[in-house]
Amino acid sequence: MSVTTYEEQPKVERRSDRLAERLQRIWETKPGLYGWISTVDHKQIGIRYIVTAFAFLVVGGVEALIMRVQLAQPETRLVTPEVYDQLFTMHGITMIFLYGLPILSGFSNYLFPLVLGSRDMAFPRLNAFSYWVYLASGLFLYSSFLTGSAPNNGWFNYPPYSLPEFNPGPNMDFYALGMILLGISTTAGAANFVITVARTRAVGMSLNRIPILVWGTTTISVGNLLAVPAVSLAFFLLWLDRQFGTHFYDASGGGRPLLWQHLFWMFAHPWVYVIVLPAMGMVSDGLPIFCRRPLVGYTLVVLATITTMVLGFGVWVHHMFATGLPYMLLSVFSGSSLIITVPSAVAVFAWVATILAGTPVITTAFLFFAAFVVMFVVGGVSGVMTASMPADLQLHDTYFVVAHLHYVLIGINVFGVLGALYMWFPKMSGRMLDEKLGRWSFWLIFIGFNVAFLPMHWTGLLGMPRRVYTYPIEAGWGTVNLITTIGTFVLAVGFLMLFVNVFVSLQRGRIAGPNPWDGPTLEWATSSPPPPYNFAVLPVVASRHPLWENRLREGTGESSLDRGIVLDNGKEIIATTAIDAEPDLILKMPDDDPSPFLVTVFMTLGFAGLLLHWWWLAAAGGLLTPVGLIAWLWPSAELAQTAEGVHG
Amino acid sequence: MDLRRAVAAVALLDGASAADAVERASHPMYTLQGEGMRGAVMAKLIWGFSAVSISVVVIIGMLVLIGSWRSLRTGVASFEGTLPPLSRGERDAMPWIYAGLIVTTITLAVLAVWTISSMVSIGRPPKEPPLTIEITGNQWWWRVRYEPQGDQSRIFVTANEIHIPVGEPVRVRLISNDVIHSFWVPALTGKTDLIPGRINETWIEADKPGVYRGQCAEYCGQQHAHMALSVFADPPDRFQAWWDGQLRPAGGRSYLQSLR
């Protein structure tokens, strides 16, 4: 490498076919198995996240349907209590951990560099790594079914029932180790999102021009970096208690069962916001496109997003109102749990105002987004009810809470995700989803969901506790449960129709073109699907809506999409400053690399060794993992950061 | 099981309104009708919060429908490749957010005050309870120990059935022998957990005689679904008679027999 490379000054040129060809050769993933394992293309990784998360959604859904058949009538004996316990536990783990965040990470992974006007995530190999580890932890958790000993203590897994005295099988070890593994993936992904936003935005994309989806994912990524350590520690201590006889949670040895509850909910309550804020962000970006106007109250919505996450760290004790903690403490947490509604209300009124002040175009995506707003409110107000401590003493651990959390997770996550799928599928595949099938699937999902879960609030008020594998006739819960079961099957048919739509449209859907919905942000400025390098010349933006700015007359100056910085000296992107997004450095990006995959394999083998007590395997995994990391991180001259970029 | 009929019979016997008795009989775990002070305070909160919640959902739902319905009528109902032009609208839409913010904050403040004052009113029993019941959670049954003030000779133990005198607060001490359970009798009180290594306390009071069903509310293992209990609230004289009967050696008439 010559010295001049480090002083490279990027050219500024117009987009040309020759440039595109050269960039294609530089950025495209090699064909074959090697390319499949070693690709670091954020678009491929994003789609993998989405496909994998939907696969887990289907598996978790099937688990739910089995449970709904069991509960449709009193005293049904379709499955044994042991099987039922594993089903409700794995259903929760799957939907909350293996679907809830990964689906959003998938969209964010796919969209981040595109909406930010860049070519890849800041750390492409770390990105591949976080996907592989997510997949590995999902398979690790599900391998428990092969031995008939899946986790069986509910997703929040309270000791002492999770301790070996009451739960001697490997069930809880699968959960403990699997969650530590997943925590590694979440942490790696979160760090990557934060740095990507801070350093690789398009020139000119100052903080007040970032799409809300990006704000949502960045906010929850910072949240994750603070929250995940609590749960990894909690599960690690649990594993020590189980394997080496420590007494962190064991009262008979002087431990405290409540320690678990604090550590777990300190993580798991913020997690609720983690799996909804990016979806709220997608709605905040998507809804305006179909309302044909910018979002009302952009700044307030961004502030509300951040405020929600911050307050989300101060409400965890509302899961513990019945544990006999001091009254004064409970009243504080009851109050904070009510206050957290305020920023959510800001978002809701911003969406409502956008619909009212806009000219909505009723597409399938719009239907999902509009339904999202209403479902959000249902999940929100039932959350307000459980925030009131004396009311919660009745509602806690009943089907009322089950209804509430499904309005949150399906209403605020799934509805947003499905709207986003209809909206961005054309970008990902180059083809439109069928609108007619789309409407059918929307109405089936909407009606099925509400038939299933609206009456479930009543089930809870009639006093049905959660996590019971059956119930007596005289309890009077038969009718409502039957209605819920019928609703869930309608919901399932709606999903089936969605998947049919995806498969059919992939083959025969109408060709989309770069910007089928007339969207305002940078991902719509490139072809559908985008080339491996995303943008031939790196765009410079001068407003929040680069593709709308001429028609809305906003911003200072004009965004430049066809003429911009050319970086074609190997894989390169531009680094910009954190606040104002002024050009700063040229970043050299790594080529495809199999080491993230290999490190994941080594690490997973190590975890399997810990699970099986094959200490030699654990030791081998423990030794090979750092070896793989050294190979991955071995300094390479081609990756040295170079010269300052153009200023001005 | 004829628990249902027994509940209805006892309730009617003592002059409760027929409608309440029927509701309690067909849904013994109904949370919206308190039969004692704690249960009543909680039920009132849930009713009030529900009313607010339903209003909010209806209002927002209507606004979303109106916003979408308007465009159905202006002929841009479906997406056919042509889109209406962009516009910021004629009027500033921010007042929607400000108004929403103000209304939400005021409503929440009122609800918070109501919540705290309810907490205060159920925090302590209205007078020092003469009777303490110690309940020990076990997989999957309840051990119940009666401890009157003073007289040690009248202590005794039962399982899964709790008798209390009507109109008097009773202190409930909750401990666990194995895993976490939760004591819950919806008509009388919400949940308090039984946690190993901890002693939790709550209190209950029944306003009128009856049989109130309860159930463990914290997942505690395979037969969690069947860890039920019943609270029999008796007029004080009948309660005393029952207690005396419990202290007699076996062979006497059971409580249910004595009811008939």
GROMACS .gro file of C-alpha atoms in nm, chain A residues 75 77 81-82 85 88 152-154 156 158-161 166 251 256-258 261 292-294 296-297 300 322-325 327 330-331 334 338-339 341-342 345-346 348-350 352-353 355-363 366 370 373-374 377-378 381-382 384-385 387-398 432 435 439 458 460-470 472-477 510 516-518 545 548 551-552 554, chain B residues 1 3-4 23 25-32 38-39 41-43 45-46 49-50 52-54 56-57 60-61 63-64 66-68 70-72 74 76-89 91 93-94 96-98 100-101 104-105 108 111-112 115-116 118-120 122-123 139-140 177-180 182 184-193 195-198 200 213 215-226:
model
  212
   75GLU     CA    1  -6.153  -3.049   3.120
   77ARG     CA    2  -5.719  -3.362   2.773
   81PRO     CA    3  -4.986  -3.097   3.178
   82GLU     CA    4  -4.613  -3.148   3.115
   85ASP     CA    5  -4.629  -2.636   3.023
   88PHE     CA    6  -4.684  -2.218   2.674
  152ASN     CA    7  -4.142  -2.548   3.117
  153ASN     CA    8  -4.162  -2.263   3.365
  154GLY     CA    9  -4.309  -1.982   3.158
  156PHE     CA   10  -4.025  -1.539   3.301
  158TYR     CA   11  -3.929  -1.775   3.838
  159PRO     CA   12  -3.709  -1.966   4.078
  160PRO     CA   13  -3.734  -2.171   4.296
  161TYR     CA   14  -3.943  -2.368   4.044
  166PHE     CA   15  -3.820  -2.888   4.146
  251ALA     CA   16  -3.399  -1.939   4.996
  256ARG     CA   17  -3.347  -1.461   4.739
  257PRO     CA   18  -3.605  -1.575   4.481
  258LEU     CA   19  -3.698  -1.209   4.435
  261GLN     CA   20  -3.757  -1.117   3.952
  292ARG     CA   21  -4.974   1.179   0.115
  293ARG     CA   22  -4.821   1.423   0.360
  294PRO     CA   23  -4.529   1.434   0.605
  296VAL     CA   24  -4.735   1.554   1.189
  297GLY     CA   25  -4.504   1.636   1.478
  300LEU     CA   26  -4.232   1.536   1.921
  322ALA     CA   27  -4.817  -0.887   4.443
  323THR     CA   28  -4.479  -0.982   4.585
  324GLY     CA   29  -4.525  -0.795   4.912
  325LEU     CA   30  -4.267  -0.520   4.850
  327TYR     CA   31  -4.608   0.002   4.985
  330LEU     CA   32  -4.517   0.016   4.487
  331SER     CA   33  -4.690   0.353   4.478
  334SER     CA   34  -4.757   0.254   3.997
  338LEU     CA   35  -4.910   0.558   3.447
  339ILE     CA   36  -4.679   0.839   3.335
  341THR     CA   37  -4.848   0.652   2.879
  342VAL     CA   38  -4.785   1.020   2.800
  345ALA     CA   39  -5.017   0.928   2.358
  346VAL     CA   40  -4.800   1.176   2.167
  348VAL     CA   41  -5.092   0.809   1.879
  349PHE     CA   42  -5.214   1.164   1.829
  350ALA     CA   43  -4.937   1.227   1.575
  352VAL     CA   44  -5.426   1.031   1.408
  353ALA     CA   45  -5.345   1.387   1.304
  355ILE     CA   46  -5.452   1.052   0.892
  356LEU     CA   47  -5.696   1.337   0.952
  357ALA     CA   48  -5.483   1.605   0.788
  358GLY     CA   49  -5.378   1.385   0.498
  359THR     CA   50  -5.547   1.219   0.203
  360PRO     CA   51  -5.527   0.848   0.289
  361VAL     CA   52  -5.487   0.597   0.008
  362ILE     CA   53  -5.646   0.276   0.127
  363THR     CA   54  -5.384   0.013   0.042
  366PHE     CA   55  -5.246   0.152   0.506
  370ALA     CA   56  -5.445   0.227   1.061
  373VAL     CA   57  -5.304   0.271   1.566
  374VAL     CA   58  -5.630   0.143   1.713
  377VAL     CA   59  -5.462   0.218   2.193
  378VAL     CA   60  -5.635  -0.101   2.311
  381VAL     CA   61  -5.530   0.144   2.790
  382SER     CA   62  -5.526  -0.211   2.926
  384VAL     CA   63  -5.292   0.170   3.213
  385MET     CA   64  -5.536  -0.053   3.400
  387ALA     CA   65  -5.047   0.007   3.613
  388SER     CA   66  -5.296   0.089   3.888
  389MET     CA   67  -5.164  -0.124   4.170
  390PRO     CA   68  -5.490  -0.216   4.348
  391ALA     CA   69  -5.658  -0.300   4.017
  392ASP     CA   70  -5.356  -0.502   3.911
  393LEU     CA   71  -5.379  -0.718   4.221
  394GLN     CA   72  -5.693  -0.859   4.057
  395LEU     CA   73  -5.576  -0.845   3.694
  396HIS     CA   74  -5.222  -0.975   3.749
  397ASP     CA   75  -5.155  -1.325   3.615
  398THR     CA   76  -5.503  -1.358   3.470
  432MET     CA   77  -4.559  -0.593  -0.568
  435GLU     CA   78  -5.352  -0.615  -0.318
  439ARG     CA   79  -5.702  -0.719   0.173
  458TRP     CA   80  -6.346  -1.063   2.985
  460GLY     CA   81  -5.954  -1.243   3.279
  461LEU     CA   82  -6.219  -1.038   3.455
  462LEU     CA   83  -6.407  -1.363   3.510
  463GLY     CA   84  -6.101  -1.470   3.704
  464MET     CA   85  -5.924  -1.722   3.481
  465PRO     CA   86  -5.557  -1.740   3.581
  466ARG     CA   87  -5.293  -1.780   3.312
  467ARG     CA   88  -5.080  -2.093   3.271
  468VAL     CA   89  -5.352  -2.342   3.361
  469TYR     CA   90  -5.364  -2.646   3.133
  470THR     CA   91  -5.735  -2.687   3.196
  472PRO     CA   92  -6.332  -2.688   3.574
  473ILE     CA   93  -6.679  -2.653   3.419
  474GLU     CA   94  -6.817  -2.466   3.718
  475ALA     CA   95  -6.565  -2.185   3.674
  476GLY     CA   96  -6.780  -2.056   3.387
  477TRP     CA   97  -6.497  -1.986   3.143
  510ARG     CA   98  -4.641  -0.684  -1.080
  516PRO     CA   99  -4.400   0.230  -0.634
  517TRP     CA  100  -4.558   0.422  -0.344
  518ASP     CA  101  -4.390   0.755  -0.414
  545HIS     CA  102  -3.778   1.404   0.258
  548TRP     CA  103  -4.051   1.505  -0.183
  551ARG     CA  104  -4.303   1.936  -0.413
  552LEU     CA  105  -4.315   2.035  -0.046
  554GLU     CA  106  -3.879   2.218   0.244
  649MET     CA  107  -6.926  -3.088   4.225
  651LEU     CA  108  -6.998  -2.596   4.499
  652ARG     CA  109  -7.192  -2.370   4.267
  671GLU     CA  110  -7.334  -1.402   3.891
  673ALA     CA  111  -7.264  -1.883   4.119
  674SER     CA  112  -7.203  -1.899   3.745
  675HIS     CA  113  -6.864  -1.723   3.769
  676PRO     CA  114  -6.721  -1.795   4.113
  677MET     CA  115  -6.396  -1.612   4.031
  678TYR     CA  116  -6.567  -1.294   3.905
  679THR     CA  117  -6.343  -0.994   3.986
  680LEU     CA  118  -6.586  -0.707   3.927
  686ARG     CA  119  -6.054  -0.485   4.965
  687GLY     CA  120  -6.238  -0.662   4.685
  689VAL     CA  121  -6.215  -0.107   4.627
  690MET     CA  122  -6.036  -0.306   4.357
  691ALA     CA  123  -6.358  -0.377   4.165
  693LEU     CA  124  -6.109   0.084   4.027
  694ILE     CA  125  -6.139  -0.171   3.749
  697PHE     CA  126  -6.053   0.245   3.454
  698SER     CA  127  -6.251   0.027   3.213
  700VAL     CA  128  -6.207   0.549   3.069
  701SER     CA  129  -6.028   0.287   2.859
  702ILE     CA  130  -6.330   0.202   2.648
  704VAL     CA  131  -6.045   0.631   2.471
  705VAL     CA  132  -6.054   0.335   2.231
  708ILE     CA  133  -5.943   0.716   1.870
  709GLY     CA  134  -6.114   0.443   1.666
  711LEU     CA  135  -6.105   0.948   1.448
  712VAL     CA  136  -5.912   0.686   1.247
  714ILE     CA  137  -6.340   0.926   0.997
  715GLY     CA  138  -5.996   1.004   0.853
  716SER     CA  139  -6.005   0.695   0.633
  718ARG     CA  140  -6.325   1.078   0.412
  719SER     CA  141  -6.086   0.956   0.149
  720LEU     CA  142  -6.312   0.665   0.051
  722THR     CA  143  -6.325   1.147  -0.234
  724VAL     CA  144  -5.887   0.765  -0.379
  725ALA     CA  145  -6.002   0.458  -0.197
  726SER     CA  146  -5.785   0.207  -0.372
  727PHE     CA  147  -5.433   0.202  -0.499
  728GLU     CA  148  -5.422   0.166  -0.875
  729GLY     CA  149  -5.084   0.316  -0.946
  730THR     CA  150  -5.201   0.676  -0.936
  731LEU     CA  151  -5.161   0.868  -0.615
  732PRO     CA  152  -5.312   1.197  -0.505
  733PRO     CA  153  -5.066   1.484  -0.491
  734LEU     CA  154  -4.866   1.555  -0.181
  735SER     CA  155  -4.980   1.829   0.047
  736ARG     CA  156  -4.918   1.954   0.394
  737GLY     CA  157  -5.288   2.025   0.427
  739ARG     CA  158  -5.438   2.383   0.841
  741ALA     CA  159  -5.235   1.969   1.246
  742MET     CA  160  -5.018   2.012   1.553
  744TRP     CA  161  -5.429   1.755   1.766
  745ILE     CA  162  -5.113   1.648   1.944
  746TYR     CA  163  -5.122   1.932   2.197
  748GLY     CA  164  -5.425   1.495   2.307
  749LEU     CA  165  -5.129   1.555   2.532
  752THR     CA  166  -5.413   1.247   2.844
  753THR     CA  167  -5.204   1.409   3.115
  756LEU     CA  168  -5.372   1.017   3.404
  759LEU     CA  169  -5.630   0.817   3.775
  760ALA     CA  170  -5.301   0.835   3.965
  763THR     CA  171  -5.493   0.480   4.254
  764ILE     CA  172  -5.290   0.616   4.544
  766SER     CA  173  -5.724   0.339   4.692
  767MET     CA  174  -5.389   0.200   4.798
  768VAL     CA  175  -5.413   0.393   5.120
  770ILE     CA  176  -5.677  -0.097   5.154
  771GLY     CA  177  -5.331  -0.081   5.305
  787GLN     CA  178  -4.731  -2.805   4.557
  788TRP     CA  179  -5.036  -2.819   4.515
  825ASN     CA  180  -4.289  -2.448   5.165
  826ASP     CA  181  -4.150  -2.503   4.816
  827VAL     CA  182  -4.201  -2.271   4.516
  828ILE     CA  183  -4.379  -1.938   4.467
  830SER     CA  184  -5.009  -1.665   4.499
  832TRP     CA  185  -5.613  -1.500   4.544
  833VAL     CA  186  -5.983  -1.491   4.629
  834PRO     CA  187  -6.126  -1.245   4.373
  835ALA     CA  188  -6.442  -1.159   4.567
  836LEU     CA  189  -6.244  -1.072   4.878
  837THR     CA  190  -5.898  -0.963   4.765
  838GLY     CA  191  -5.643  -0.952   4.485
  839LYS     CA  192  -5.321  -1.146   4.487
  840THR     CA  193  -5.043  -1.167   4.737
  841ASP     CA  194  -4.755  -1.403   4.665
  843ILE     CA  195  -4.249  -1.668   4.845
  844PRO     CA  196  -3.995  -1.903   5.005
  845GLY     CA  197  -3.773  -1.716   5.250
  846ARG     CA  198  -4.024  -1.435   5.289
  848ASN     CA  199  -4.594  -1.171   5.334
  861ARG     CA  200  -6.364  -1.949   4.547
  863GLN     CA  201  -5.709  -2.026   4.317
  864CYS     CA  202  -5.331  -2.016   4.304
  865ALA     CA  203  -5.235  -1.739   4.065
  866GLU     CA  204  -4.861  -1.790   4.024
  867TYR     CA  205  -4.749  -2.078   3.805
  868CYS     CA  206  -4.618  -2.342   4.044
  869GLY     CA  207  -4.583  -2.663   3.847
  870GLN     CA  208  -4.786  -2.925   3.670
  871GLN     CA  209  -5.098  -2.917   3.885
  872HIS     CA  210  -5.104  -2.539   3.925
  873ALA     CA  211  -5.442  -2.551   3.748
  874HIS     CA  212  -5.591  -2.753   4.034
   0.00000   0.00000   0.00000
